[in-house]
Coordinates of C-alpha atoms in Angstrom, one line a residue:
Chain A
M1 CA 46.0 -20.6 -5.7
S2 CA 46.3 -21.6 -9.4
A3 CA 44.6 -24.5 -11.0
A4 CA 47.9 -26.4 -11.5
S5 CA 48.6 -26.4 -7.8
N6 CA 45.1 -27.4 -6.9
P7 CA 44.5 -31.0 -8.0
V8 CA 40.8 -30.8 -7.0
I9 CA 40.0 -28.4 -9.9
T10 CA 39.6 -30.5 -13.0
E11 CA 37.7 -27.9 -15.2
T12 CA 39.7 -26.3 -18.0
R13 CA 40.5 -22.6 -17.8
G14 CA 37.9 -21.8 -20.4
V15 CA 35.1 -23.5 -18.5
R16 CA 36.0 -21.7 -15.3
V17 CA 36.1 -18.3 -17.0
L18 CA 32.8 -19.0 -18.6
L19 CA 31.2 -20.0 -15.3
I20 CA 32.6 -17.0 -13.5
A21 CA 31.5 -14.6 -16.3
L22 CA 28.0 -16.1 -16.3
A23 CA 27.7 -15.6 -12.6
C24 CA 29.0 -12.1 -12.8
L25 CA 26.6 -11.2 -15.7
F26 CA 23.7 -12.7 -13.8
L27 CA 24.5 -10.7 -10.6
G28 CA 25.1 -7.6 -12.7
V29 CA 21.7 -7.8 -14.4
V30 CA 19.6 -9.0 -11.5
L31 CA 21.3 -7.2 -8.6
V32 CA 23.7 -4.4 -9.5
L33 CA 21.8 -2.9 -12.4
P34 CA 18.5 -2.4 -10.4
L35 CA 20.5 -0.9 -7.5
A36 CA 22.2 1.5 -9.9
V37 CA 18.9 2.4 -11.5
V38 CA 17.4 3.2 -8.1
V39 CA 20.3 5.5 -7.2
G40 CA 20.3 7.1 -10.7
E41 CA 16.5 7.8 -10.5
A42 CA 16.8 9.1 -6.9
L43 CA 19.5 11.6 -8.0
A44 CA 17.9 12.4 -11.3
K45 CA 17.1 15.9 -10.2
G46 CA 20.2 16.4 -8.0
L47 CA 21.1 16.0 -4.4
G48 CA 18.7 18.9 -3.4
A49 CA 15.7 17.1 -4.7
W50 CA 16.9 13.9 -3.0
W51 CA 17.2 15.6 0.3
A52 CA 13.9 17.4 -0.1
A53 CA 12.2 14.0 -0.5
I54 CA 13.8 12.5 2.6
D55 CA 13.5 15.6 4.8
E56 CA 9.7 15.7 4.5
P57 CA 7.3 15.0 7.4
N58 CA 5.6 12.0 5.8
A59 CA 8.9 10.4 4.8
L60 CA 10.4 11.0 8.3
A61 CA 7.3 9.6 9.9
A62 CA 7.6 6.5 7.7
L63 CA 11.3 6.2 8.6
R64 CA 10.5 6.5 12.3
L65 CA 7.7 3.9 12.0
T66 CA 9.9 1.4 10.1
L67 CA 12.7 1.8 12.8
T68 CA 10.2 1.5 15.6
A69 CA 8.7 -1.7 14.2
A70 CA 12.1 -3.2 13.7
A71 CA 13.2 -2.0 17.2
I72 CA 10.3 -4.0 18.7
A73 CA 10.2 -7.0 16.4
V74 CA 13.9 -7.8 16.5
P75 CA 14.3 -8.0 20.3
A76 CA 11.1 -9.9 20.6
N77 CA 12.2 -12.4 18.1
L78 CA 15.7 -12.5 19.7
V79 CA 14.3 -13.6 23.0
F80 CA 11.9 -16.0 21.4
G81 CA 14.5 -17.4 19.0
V82 CA 17.0 -18.2 21.8
C83 CA 14.3 -19.9 23.9
A84 CA 13.0 -21.9 21.0
A85 CA 16.4 -23.0 19.8
W86 CA 17.5 -23.9 23.4
A87 CA 14.4 -26.0 23.8
V88 CA 14.8 -27.7 20.5
A89 CA 18.5 -28.3 20.7
K90 CA 19.1 -29.2 24.3
F91 CA 15.9 -31.1 25.3
E92 CA 13.8 -34.0 24.1
F93 CA 10.1 -33.5 24.5
K94 CA 6.8 -34.4 23.0
G95 CA 5.7 -32.1 20.2
K96 CA 9.3 -31.0 19.3
Q97 CA 8.7 -31.7 15.6
L98 CA 5.6 -29.7 15.8
L99 CA 7.4 -26.7 17.4
I100 CA 10.1 -26.8 14.6
T101 CA 7.3 -26.9 12.0
L102 CA 5.6 -24.0 13.6
I103 CA 8.8 -21.9 13.7
D104 CA 9.0 -22.3 9.9
L105 CA 5.3 -21.4 9.4
P106 CA 6.0 -17.7 8.6
F107 CA 8.4 -18.7 5.8
A108 CA 5.7 -21.0 4.3
V109 CA 2.8 -18.6 4.5
S110 CA 2.5 -15.7 2.0
P111 CA 2.9 -12.3 3.8
V112 CA -0.5 -11.2 2.6
I113 CA -2.1 -14.1 4.3
A114 CA -0.1 -13.2 7.4
G115 CA -1.6 -9.7 7.3
L116 CA -5.1 -11.0 6.8
I117 CA -4.8 -13.3 9.8
Y118 CA -4.4 -10.2 11.9
V119 CA -7.4 -8.5 10.2
L120 CA -9.5 -11.6 11.0
L121 CA -8.3 -11.6 14.6
F122 CA -8.3 -7.9 15.5
G123 CA -10.5 -6.3 12.8
A124 CA -13.7 -4.7 13.8
H125 CA -15.5 -7.9 12.9
G126 CA -12.7 -10.2 14.0
W127 CA -12.5 -12.5 17.0
F128 CA -11.1 -9.9 19.4
G129 CA -12.6 -6.9 17.5
P130 CA -15.6 -6.1 19.7
A131 CA -13.6 -6.5 22.9
L132 CA -10.8 -4.2 21.6
A133 CA -13.4 -1.6 20.5
A134 CA -15.0 -1.7 23.9
H135 CA -11.7 -0.7 25.5
D136 CA -11.0 1.7 22.6
L137 CA -7.8 -0.1 21.7
K138 CA -6.6 -0.1 18.2
V139 CA -4.5 -3.0 16.8
I140 CA -4.9 -3.1 13.0
F141 CA -4.7 0.1 11.0
A142 CA -2.4 1.3 13.8
V143 CA 1.1 0.9 15.0
P144 CA 0.5 -2.3 17.1
G145 CA -0.8 -4.1 14.0
I146 CA 2.2 -3.2 12.0
V147 CA 4.5 -4.4 14.7
L148 CA 2.6 -7.7 15.0
A149 CA 2.8 -8.3 11.3
T150 CA 6.5 -7.5 11.3
V151 CA 7.1 -9.9 14.3
F152 CA 5.2 -12.6 12.5
V153 CA 7.1 -12.5 9.2
T154 CA 10.5 -12.2 10.9
F155 CA 9.7 -14.9 13.5
P156 CA 11.9 -17.7 12.2
F157 CA 15.2 -15.9 11.5
V158 CA 16.9 -16.1 14.8
A159 CA 15.7 -19.5 15.8
R160 CA 16.6 -20.9 12.4
E161 CA 20.1 -19.6 12.7
L162 CA 20.6 -21.0 16.2
I163 CA 19.1 -24.4 16.0
P164 CA 21.7 -26.1 13.8
V165 CA 24.6 -24.4 15.7
M166 CA 23.2 -25.5 19.1
Q167 CA 22.4 -29.0 17.9
A168 CA 26.0 -29.4 16.6
Q169 CA 27.4 -28.3 19.9
G170 CA 25.3 -30.7 21.9
S171 CA 24.9 -30.2 25.6
D172 CA 28.3 -31.6 26.9
E173 CA 29.7 -28.2 28.0
E174 CA 26.4 -27.3 29.8
E175 CA 26.5 -30.7 31.6
V176 CA 30.0 -30.0 32.7
A177 CA 29.0 -26.6 34.0
A178 CA 26.1 -28.2 35.9
T179 CA 28.4 -30.8 37.5
L180 CA 30.7 -27.9 38.6
G181 CA 27.7 -26.4 40.3
A182 CA 26.8 -23.5 38.0
S183 CA 23.2 -22.3 38.1
G184 CA 21.1 -22.4 34.9
W185 CA 21.5 -18.7 34.4
Q186 CA 25.3 -18.8 34.9
T187 CA 25.5 -21.7 32.4
F188 CA 23.6 -19.7 29.9
W189 CA 25.7 -16.5 30.2
R190 CA 29.1 -18.2 30.6
V191 CA 28.8 -21.3 28.4
T192 CA 25.9 -21.2 26.0
L193 CA 25.9 -17.6 24.9
P194 CA 29.6 -17.3 24.1
N195 CA 29.2 -20.4 21.9
I196 CA 26.3 -19.1 19.9
K197 CA 27.0 -15.4 19.8
W198 CA 28.0 -15.2 16.2
A199 CA 25.1 -17.2 14.9
L200 CA 22.9 -15.1 17.1
L201 CA 24.2 -11.8 15.7
Y202 CA 23.9 -13.2 12.2
G203 CA 20.2 -14.1 12.8
V204 CA 19.5 -10.7 14.4
I205 CA 20.9 -8.9 11.4
L206 CA 18.9 -11.0 8.9
C207 CA 15.8 -10.5 11.1
N208 CA 16.4 -6.8 11.1
A209 CA 16.8 -6.6 7.3
R210 CA 13.5 -8.3 6.8
A211 CA 11.7 -6.3 9.4
M212 CA 12.7 -3.0 7.7
G213 CA 11.9 -4.2 4.2
E214 CA 8.6 -6.0 4.8
F215 CA 5.8 -4.9 2.4
G216 CA 3.0 -7.4 2.0
A217 CA 1.9 -8.2 5.5
V218 CA 2.3 -4.6 6.7
S219 CA 0.4 -3.3 3.7
V220 CA -2.6 -5.3 4.7
V221 CA -2.8 -4.1 8.3
S222 CA -1.5 -0.5 7.7
G223 CA -4.6 1.4 6.5
H224 CA -2.1 3.6 4.5
I225 CA -2.6 6.8 6.5
R226 CA 0.1 9.2 5.5
G227 CA 2.3 10.3 8.3
L228 CA 0.8 7.8 10.7
T229 CA 0.7 4.2 9.5
N230 CA 3.0 4.2 6.4
T231 CA 6.3 2.4 6.7
L232 CA 9.1 3.2 4.3
P233 CA 8.3 0.5 1.8
L234 CA 4.6 1.6 1.7
H235 CA 5.7 5.2 1.4
V236 CA 7.7 4.3 -1.7
E237 CA 4.7 2.7 -3.3
I238 CA 2.5 5.8 -2.5
L239 CA 5.0 8.2 -4.0
Y240 CA 5.4 6.1 -7.1
N241 CA 1.6 6.0 -7.6
E242 CA 1.5 9.8 -7.2
Y243 CA 3.9 10.2 -10.2
N244 CA 6.4 11.5 -7.8
F245 CA 9.2 9.3 -9.2
V246 CA 12.2 11.2 -7.8
A247 CA 10.8 11.1 -4.3
A248 CA 9.8 7.5 -4.6
F249 CA 13.3 6.5 -5.7
A250 CA 14.9 8.8 -3.1
T251 CA 13.0 7.0 -0.4
A252 CA 13.8 3.7 -2.0
S253 CA 17.5 4.6 -1.9
L254 CA 17.2 5.3 1.8
L255 CA 15.8 1.9 2.3
M256 CA 18.6 0.5 0.2
L257 CA 21.1 2.4 2.4
L258 CA 19.6 0.7 5.5
A259 CA 20.0 -2.6 3.7
L260 CA 23.6 -1.9 2.7
I261 CA 24.5 -1.0 6.3
T262 CA 22.9 -4.3 7.4
L263 CA 24.9 -6.2 4.7
V264 CA 28.2 -4.6 5.8
L265 CA 27.4 -5.5 9.4
K266 CA 26.6 -9.1 8.3
S267 CA 29.9 -9.5 6.5
L268 CA 31.8 -8.1 9.5
V269 CA 30.1 -10.5 11.8
E270 CA 30.8 -13.4 9.4
A271 CA 34.5 -12.4 9.3
R272 CA 34.7 -12.1 13.1
A273 CA 32.9 -15.4 13.5
A274 CA 35.3 -17.2 11.1
A275 CA 38.3 -15.6 13.0
A276 CA 36.9 -16.7 16.3
A277 CA 36.4 -20.3 14.9
R278 CA 39.9 -20.4 13.7
A279 CA 41.3 -19.2 17.0
A280 CA 39.2 -21.8 18.9
H281 CA 40.5 -24.5 16.5
K282 CA 44.1 -23.4 17.1
A283 CA 43.6 -23.4 20.9
R284 CA 42.2 -26.9 20.8
E285 CA 45.1 -28.2 18.7
H286 CA 47.5 -26.5 21.0
N287 CA 45.9 -28.2 24.1
S288 CA 45.9 -31.7 22.6
Chain B
M1 CA 9.7 36.4 36.9
T2 CA 10.0 36.6 33.1
K3 CA 11.1 33.1 33.1
F4 CA 8.1 32.1 35.2
R5 CA 5.7 33.9 32.9
L6 CA 7.3 32.3 29.8
A7 CA 6.9 28.9 31.4
L8 CA 3.3 29.6 32.2
L9 CA 2.6 30.9 28.7
S10 CA 4.1 27.9 27.1
A11 CA 2.2 25.6 29.4
L12 CA -0.9 27.4 28.4
T13 CA -0.3 27.2 24.7
V14 CA 0.4 23.5 25.0
A15 CA -2.9 23.1 26.9
V16 CA -4.7 25.1 24.3
S17 CA -3.3 23.3 21.3
A18 CA -3.9 19.9 22.9
H19 CA -7.5 20.9 23.4
A20 CA -7.9 22.5 20.0
D21 CA -6.4 19.8 17.8
V22 CA -9.0 18.1 15.7
T23 CA -8.0 15.3 13.4
L24 CA -10.1 13.9 10.6
L25 CA -9.3 10.8 8.6
N26 CA -10.5 10.9 5.0
V27 CA -10.4 7.4 3.5
S28 CA -10.5 7.9 -0.3
Y29 CA -9.9 6.1 -3.5
D30 CA -6.9 6.3 -5.8
P31 CA -7.3 9.2 -8.2
T32 CA -8.3 11.8 -5.6
R33 CA -4.8 12.2 -4.1
E34 CA -4.1 15.5 -5.7
L35 CA -7.7 16.8 -5.3
Y36 CA -7.7 16.2 -1.5
A37 CA -4.1 17.4 -1.0
E38 CA -5.3 20.8 -2.3
Y39 CA -8.8 20.7 -0.7
N40 CA -7.5 19.7 2.8
A41 CA -5.3 22.8 3.0
A42 CA -8.1 25.0 1.8
F43 CA -10.6 23.5 4.3
A44 CA -8.2 23.8 7.2
K45 CA -7.9 27.5 6.5
H46 CA -11.7 27.9 6.0
W47 CA -12.4 26.0 9.2
Q48 CA -10.1 28.1 11.3
A49 CA -11.3 31.3 9.7
A50 CA -14.8 30.3 10.7
G51 CA -13.7 30.0 14.3
G52 CA -12.9 26.4 14.4
E53 CA -9.9 24.7 16.1
A54 CA -6.7 23.8 14.4
I55 CA -7.5 20.9 12.2
T56 CA -5.4 18.1 10.7
I57 CA -6.7 16.0 7.9
N58 CA -5.1 12.6 7.4
Q59 CA -5.5 10.8 4.1
S60 CA -5.6 7.2 3.1
H61 CA -5.8 6.2 -0.6
G62 CA -6.2 2.9 -2.3
G63 CA -8.6 1.0 -4.6
S64 CA -12.2 2.0 -3.7
G65 CA -13.4 -1.5 -2.8
K66 CA -10.3 -2.3 -0.8
Q67 CA -10.7 1.0 1.1
A68 CA -14.4 0.2 1.9
R69 CA -13.3 -3.2 3.2
A70 CA -10.7 -1.5 5.5
V71 CA -13.3 0.8 6.9
I72 CA -15.6 -2.1 7.6
D73 CA -12.6 -4.0 9.3
G74 CA -11.9 -1.0 11.5
L75 CA -10.0 1.7 9.7
E76 CA -11.5 4.7 11.6
A77 CA -12.5 7.0 8.8
D78 CA -14.4 10.1 9.9
V79 CA -15.3 10.7 6.2
V80 CA -15.2 8.5 3.2
T81 CA -14.9 9.8 -0.4
L82 CA -15.0 6.7 -2.5
G83 CA -15.3 5.8 -6.2
L84 CA -18.9 4.5 -6.3
A85 CA -22.0 4.4 -4.1
Y86 CA -21.9 0.6 -3.9
D87 CA -18.7 0.8 -1.7
I88 CA -20.3 3.2 0.8
D89 CA -23.5 1.0 0.7
A90 CA -21.2 -1.9 1.8
I91 CA -19.9 0.2 4.8
A92 CA -23.6 0.9 5.7
D93 CA -24.7 -2.7 5.3
K94 CA -21.8 -4.8 6.5
G95 CA -20.3 -2.4 8.9
G96 CA -23.4 -0.6 10.1
L97 CA -21.3 2.6 10.5
L98 CA -23.7 5.0 8.8
P99 CA -27.4 5.0 7.9
K100 CA -28.5 3.0 4.9
D101 CA -30.0 6.2 3.3
W102 CA -26.6 8.0 3.6
Q103 CA -26.9 9.2 0.0
K104 CA -29.7 11.5 0.9
A105 CA -27.6 13.4 3.4
H106 CA -26.0 15.8 0.9
P107 CA -27.2 17.4 -2.3
Y108 CA -26.9 15.7 -5.7
N109 CA -27.0 12.1 -4.2
S110 CA -24.0 13.0 -2.1
T111 CA -21.7 13.5 -5.1
P112 CA -20.3 17.0 -5.0
Y113 CA -18.4 16.5 -8.2
T114 CA -18.7 14.0 -11.1
S115 CA -16.5 12.7 -13.8
T116 CA -16.9 10.5 -16.8
I117 CA -15.0 7.8 -18.6
V118 CA -12.8 8.7 -21.5
L119 CA -10.2 7.1 -23.7
L120 CA -6.5 8.1 -23.4
V121 CA -4.4 7.4 -26.5
R122 CA -0.8 8.0 -27.5
K123 CA 0.3 11.2 -29.3
G124 CA -1.1 11.5 -32.8
N125 CA -3.6 8.7 -32.1
P126 CA -1.7 6.2 -34.2
K127 CA -4.5 3.6 -34.1
G128 CA -7.2 6.2 -35.1
I129 CA -9.4 5.6 -32.0
K130 CA -12.5 7.8 -32.1
D131 CA -15.1 5.9 -30.1
W132 CA -15.9 2.8 -28.2
N133 CA -16.3 0.6 -31.3
D134 CA -12.7 1.2 -32.2
L135 CA -11.6 -0.7 -29.1
T136 CA -13.0 -4.0 -30.4
R137 CA -11.0 -3.8 -33.6
D138 CA -8.3 -6.5 -34.1
G139 CA -4.8 -5.3 -33.1
V140 CA -5.9 -2.7 -30.6
A141 CA -4.5 -3.3 -27.2
V142 CA -6.7 -2.0 -24.4
I143 CA -5.7 -1.2 -20.8
T144 CA -8.4 -1.1 -18.1
P145 CA -8.3 -2.2 -14.5
N146 CA -10.2 -5.2 -13.1
P147 CA -13.9 -4.5 -12.4
K148 CA -13.7 -7.0 -9.6
T149 CA -11.3 -4.9 -7.6
S150 CA -11.5 -1.4 -9.0
G151 CA -14.4 1.1 -8.8
G152 CA -13.1 3.0 -11.9
A153 CA -13.1 -0.3 -13.9
R154 CA -16.8 -0.8 -13.2
W155 CA -17.6 2.6 -14.6
N156 CA -15.4 1.7 -17.6
Y157 CA -17.2 -1.5 -18.2
L158 CA -20.7 -0.1 -17.7
A159 CA -19.9 2.8 -20.1
A160 CA -18.8 0.4 -22.8
W161 CA -22.0 -1.7 -22.1
A162 CA -24.2 1.4 -22.4
Y163 CA -22.6 2.3 -25.7
G164 CA -23.0 -1.2 -27.0
R165 CA -26.7 -1.3 -26.1
E166 CA -27.3 2.1 -27.6
T167 CA -25.6 1.4 -30.9
L168 CA -26.5 -2.3 -31.3
G169 CA -30.0 -2.2 -29.8
S170 CA -30.0 -4.9 -27.2
D171 CA -28.3 -6.2 -24.0
A172 CA -27.4 -9.4 -25.8
A173 CA -25.5 -7.4 -28.5
A174 CA -24.0 -5.3 -25.8
R175 CA -22.7 -8.4 -24.1
D176 CA -21.0 -9.5 -27.3
F177 CA -19.6 -6.1 -27.8
V178 CA -18.1 -5.9 -24.3
A179 CA -16.8 -9.5 -24.6
K180 CA -15.0 -8.5 -27.8
L181 CA -13.6 -5.4 -26.1
F182 CA -12.2 -7.5 -23.2
K183 CA -10.6 -9.9 -25.6
N184 CA -8.3 -6.9 -26.5
V185 CA -7.4 -6.1 -22.9
A186 CA -3.6 -6.6 -22.5
V187 CA -3.2 -5.9 -18.8
L188 CA -5.8 -6.0 -16.1
D189 CA -4.5 -4.0 -13.1
T190 CA -6.2 -4.0 -9.7
G191 CA -6.7 -0.2 -9.6
A192 CA -7.1 2.9 -11.8
R193 CA -3.7 4.4 -10.9
G194 CA -1.9 1.1 -11.5
A195 CA -3.6 0.9 -15.0
T196 CA -2.5 4.5 -15.8
T197 CA 1.1 3.6 -14.8
T198 CA 1.0 0.5 -17.0
F199 CA -0.1 2.6 -19.9
A200 CA 1.8 5.8 -19.5
E201 CA 5.0 4.8 -17.7
R202 CA 5.5 1.2 -18.9
G203 CA 4.2 2.1 -22.4
I204 CA 1.9 -1.0 -22.7
G205 CA -1.2 -0.8 -24.9
D206 CA -2.8 1.5 -27.4
V207 CA -5.6 3.0 -25.4
L208 CA -6.4 3.4 -21.7
I209 CA -10.0 3.5 -20.5
T210 CA -10.0 5.7 -17.5
W211 CA -11.6 8.5 -15.5
E212 CA -11.6 11.9 -17.2
N213 CA -9.8 13.4 -14.2
E214 CA -7.2 10.6 -14.3
A215 CA -6.6 11.2 -18.0
Y216 CA -6.1 14.9 -17.5
L217 CA -3.8 14.3 -14.6
A218 CA -1.7 11.8 -16.6
Q219 CA -1.3 14.5 -19.3
K220 CA -0.4 17.1 -16.7
E221 CA 2.1 14.9 -14.8
L222 CA 3.6 12.9 -17.6
G223 CA 3.6 15.4 -20.5
A224 CA 0.7 17.0 -22.4
D225 CA 2.3 16.2 -25.7
A226 CA 2.6 12.5 -25.0
F227 CA -1.1 11.6 -24.9
E228 CA -4.4 12.7 -26.3
I229 CA -7.8 12.5 -24.7
V230 CA -10.6 11.0 -26.8
T231 CA -14.1 11.6 -25.4
P232 CA -16.5 8.9 -26.8
S233 CA -19.9 9.8 -28.3
L234 CA -21.6 8.2 -25.3
S235 CA -20.3 7.7 -21.8
I236 CA -21.4 7.3 -18.2
L237 CA -21.9 10.0 -15.6
A238 CA -19.5 8.7 -12.9
E239 CA -20.7 9.9 -9.5
P240 CA -18.0 9.4 -6.8
P241 CA -19.9 9.9 -3.5
V242 CA -18.9 11.3 -0.1
A243 CA -20.3 10.6 3.3
V244 CA -19.7 11.3 7.0
V245 CA -19.1 8.0 8.8
D246 CA -21.5 8.8 11.7
K247 CA -20.5 6.1 14.2
V248 CA -16.7 6.7 13.9
A249 CA -17.0 10.5 13.8
G250 CA -19.4 10.3 16.8
K251 CA -16.9 8.3 18.7
H252 CA -14.1 10.7 17.9
G253 CA -16.3 13.7 18.7
T254 CA -15.6 15.1 15.2
L255 CA -19.2 15.0 13.7
Q256 CA -19.3 18.8 13.3
A257 CA -16.0 19.1 11.6
A258 CA -16.7 16.1 9.4
Q259 CA -20.0 17.6 8.4
A260 CA -18.4 20.9 7.6
Y261 CA -15.7 19.1 5.6
I262 CA -18.3 17.6 3.3
D263 CA -20.4 20.8 3.1
Y264 CA -17.4 22.8 2.0
L265 CA -17.0 20.5 -1.0
Y266 CA -20.2 22.1 -2.3
S267 CA -19.1 25.7 -1.7
K268 CA -17.7 27.8 -4.6
E269 CA -14.2 27.3 -3.3
G270 CA -14.6 23.5 -3.0
Q271 CA -16.1 23.3 -6.5
E272 CA -13.3 25.4 -7.9
I273 CA -10.7 23.0 -6.4
A274 CA -12.6 20.1 -7.8
A275 CA -12.7 21.7 -11.3
R276 CA -9.0 22.6 -11.1
N277 CA -8.3 18.9 -10.3
F278 CA -10.2 17.9 -13.4
Y279 CA -13.5 16.8 -11.7
R280 CA -16.7 18.1 -13.2
P281 CA -18.2 20.6 -10.7
R282 CA -21.9 20.5 -9.8
D283 CA -22.2 24.2 -9.3
P284 CA -23.6 25.7 -12.5
E285 CA -21.5 28.9 -12.3
V286 CA -18.2 27.1 -11.7
A287 CA -19.2 24.5 -14.4
A288 CA -19.7 27.4 -16.9
K289 CA -16.3 28.8 -16.0
Y290 CA -14.5 25.5 -16.8
A291 CA -16.8 24.5 -19.6
A292 CA -14.0 24.5 -22.2
R293 CA -12.1 21.8 -20.2
F294 CA -15.0 19.3 -20.0
K295 CA -16.2 18.2 -23.4
D296 CA -20.0 17.9 -23.9
T297 CA -21.0 14.4 -24.7
R298 CA -24.0 12.2 -24.0
L299 CA -23.8 10.9 -20.4
V300 CA -26.1 8.2 -19.0
T301 CA -26.4 7.5 -15.3
V302 CA -26.2 4.1 -13.5
D303 CA -29.7 4.6 -12.2
E304 CA -31.4 5.1 -15.6
A305 CA -29.2 2.7 -17.6
F306 CA -28.6 -0.1 -15.1
G307 CA -31.3 0.3 -12.4
G308 CA -28.9 1.5 -9.7
W309 CA -25.7 0.1 -8.3
A310 CA -27.2 -2.8 -6.3
R311 CA -28.7 -4.2 -9.5
A312 CA -25.7 -3.4 -11.7
H313 CA -23.5 -5.3 -9.1
A314 CA -25.8 -8.3 -9.0
E315 CA -26.2 -8.6 -12.8
H316 CA -22.6 -7.7 -13.8
F317 CA -20.0 -8.0 -11.1
A318 CA -21.1 -10.5 -8.5
D319 CA -19.4 -13.9 -8.6
G320 CA -20.5 -15.8 -11.7
A321 CA -22.3 -12.8 -13.1
L322 CA -21.9 -11.3 -16.6
F323 CA -18.3 -10.1 -16.1
D324 CA -17.1 -13.4 -14.9
Q325 CA -18.9 -15.2 -17.8
I326 CA -17.4 -12.8 -20.4
F327 CA -13.9 -12.9 -18.9
D328 CA -13.8 -16.7 -18.4
G329 CA -14.9 -17.1 -22.0
R330 CA -12.1 -15.0 -23.3

């Protein structure tokens, strides 16, 4: 589409080129350059050194822990997010505003504070500390604490994606389903879920990206025990502090790879969602 | 039959190894990473040779004060090897995890190795830094971590103070001297390793005040020809202490192994490993062997110069104490 054929564009060609160039330059310096540096540093001593840094017990343990934390945090937030969005979008009740505010809390609170909350709750001198110690249960400085901190910081992603979609759709279709005699569960599977599936997937992907990349909150509750309570981001910091730059960047590149996979999935989902929306639109036009 | 025997055998080995595995967690401070990586391997061999079980030693590193806080909050350390006695005192006082007189449990005030505070400058010493007084000159950018968060930084600060008092004659003059020095501080990192990275990797500042072992390590890891170590005319005897965390090790059933872990630090092999990793060994023989590495200079102790850590903390590092006054007045 050229400018001449699009009457909406009033800027001259020069202005447009300048704006696009500025945007590209900014992206290049802020996003692409650092990524290139990470890859460059990771491969500074060749593929062999890169692989040696990844194929190492502590790095693999960190990878396993990061994936474990994400594997627990993402489904937990998926279930919670659907419930919360359902409640907010489909029902009127007292305290609804409060619930919406609470969902946003993890976005507003600094991750370090989020970590400290768990130390205050589950630490040896925290609220539940003595009770946990009496049953020899460990929460902070162990895997449960890391999972909890991850759940906390990734809490809003799914709900935040779903609420606007569900609010826009209203509850007409569900009401129809109910008048036709569908049970609540049937309504959810056959009516609600198909309507929100792309938004849901998108929320899950964002949630997963954050879960794997979280540093601050996890750092506070980790205890930094090598091979036991270090996640990938923490492992990167440790290696860097040990002057082990190639290994640090190799691990960082692994994290980056996970992020890139997430991003590719995200754009696939977006494309599929757009296609689905177009198809639905066409079908509606055809019917009317 | 063979199959059965094999299965039996493997079941037995699993049972044996499950029984035999002992795990220790050593919660340590930043600069000891390389030291304990080497020491843990040596100790595991020694322990098994002496008839002990297979032993795994896990490590956690971070700023000394932060690590002490984590142990108090429930990080289950069997042994702690921290940057200064004050931090283990905190574990005894606030956590109640070991007796208050823990420092008497092992020789030399429970510090198997020592270090001191030196100055690391860039190749050729372009600013001509020879001693502490050069750090207060105009146009000299100093890198040191924050004494509020870093054990190493407290030693740095006290070493400068001791020098100021010695050369200028009074605590009041020392205070002005340290205040002037901190006016030249360009970046105040939270930990010793962060400060080293700022100076060596990011190339900020003319001089880094740091542990002797950290300075040697920076030279070794980042290029011997990039930096020079300047040992000042007077410095402080830094005593990083070690302790068994009785309550935790008792709960884990690892008291014996933890005790042996600390004891072995005092052996010839342990002292050799410390010296190889640039810590000053206590053992006179090992010290003599590595004498060329560790420059002779006048070293004062915290006890004689500052009346012990409790007093030094109250006077200098507590909220609103001398460091805060100096730093706020910057």
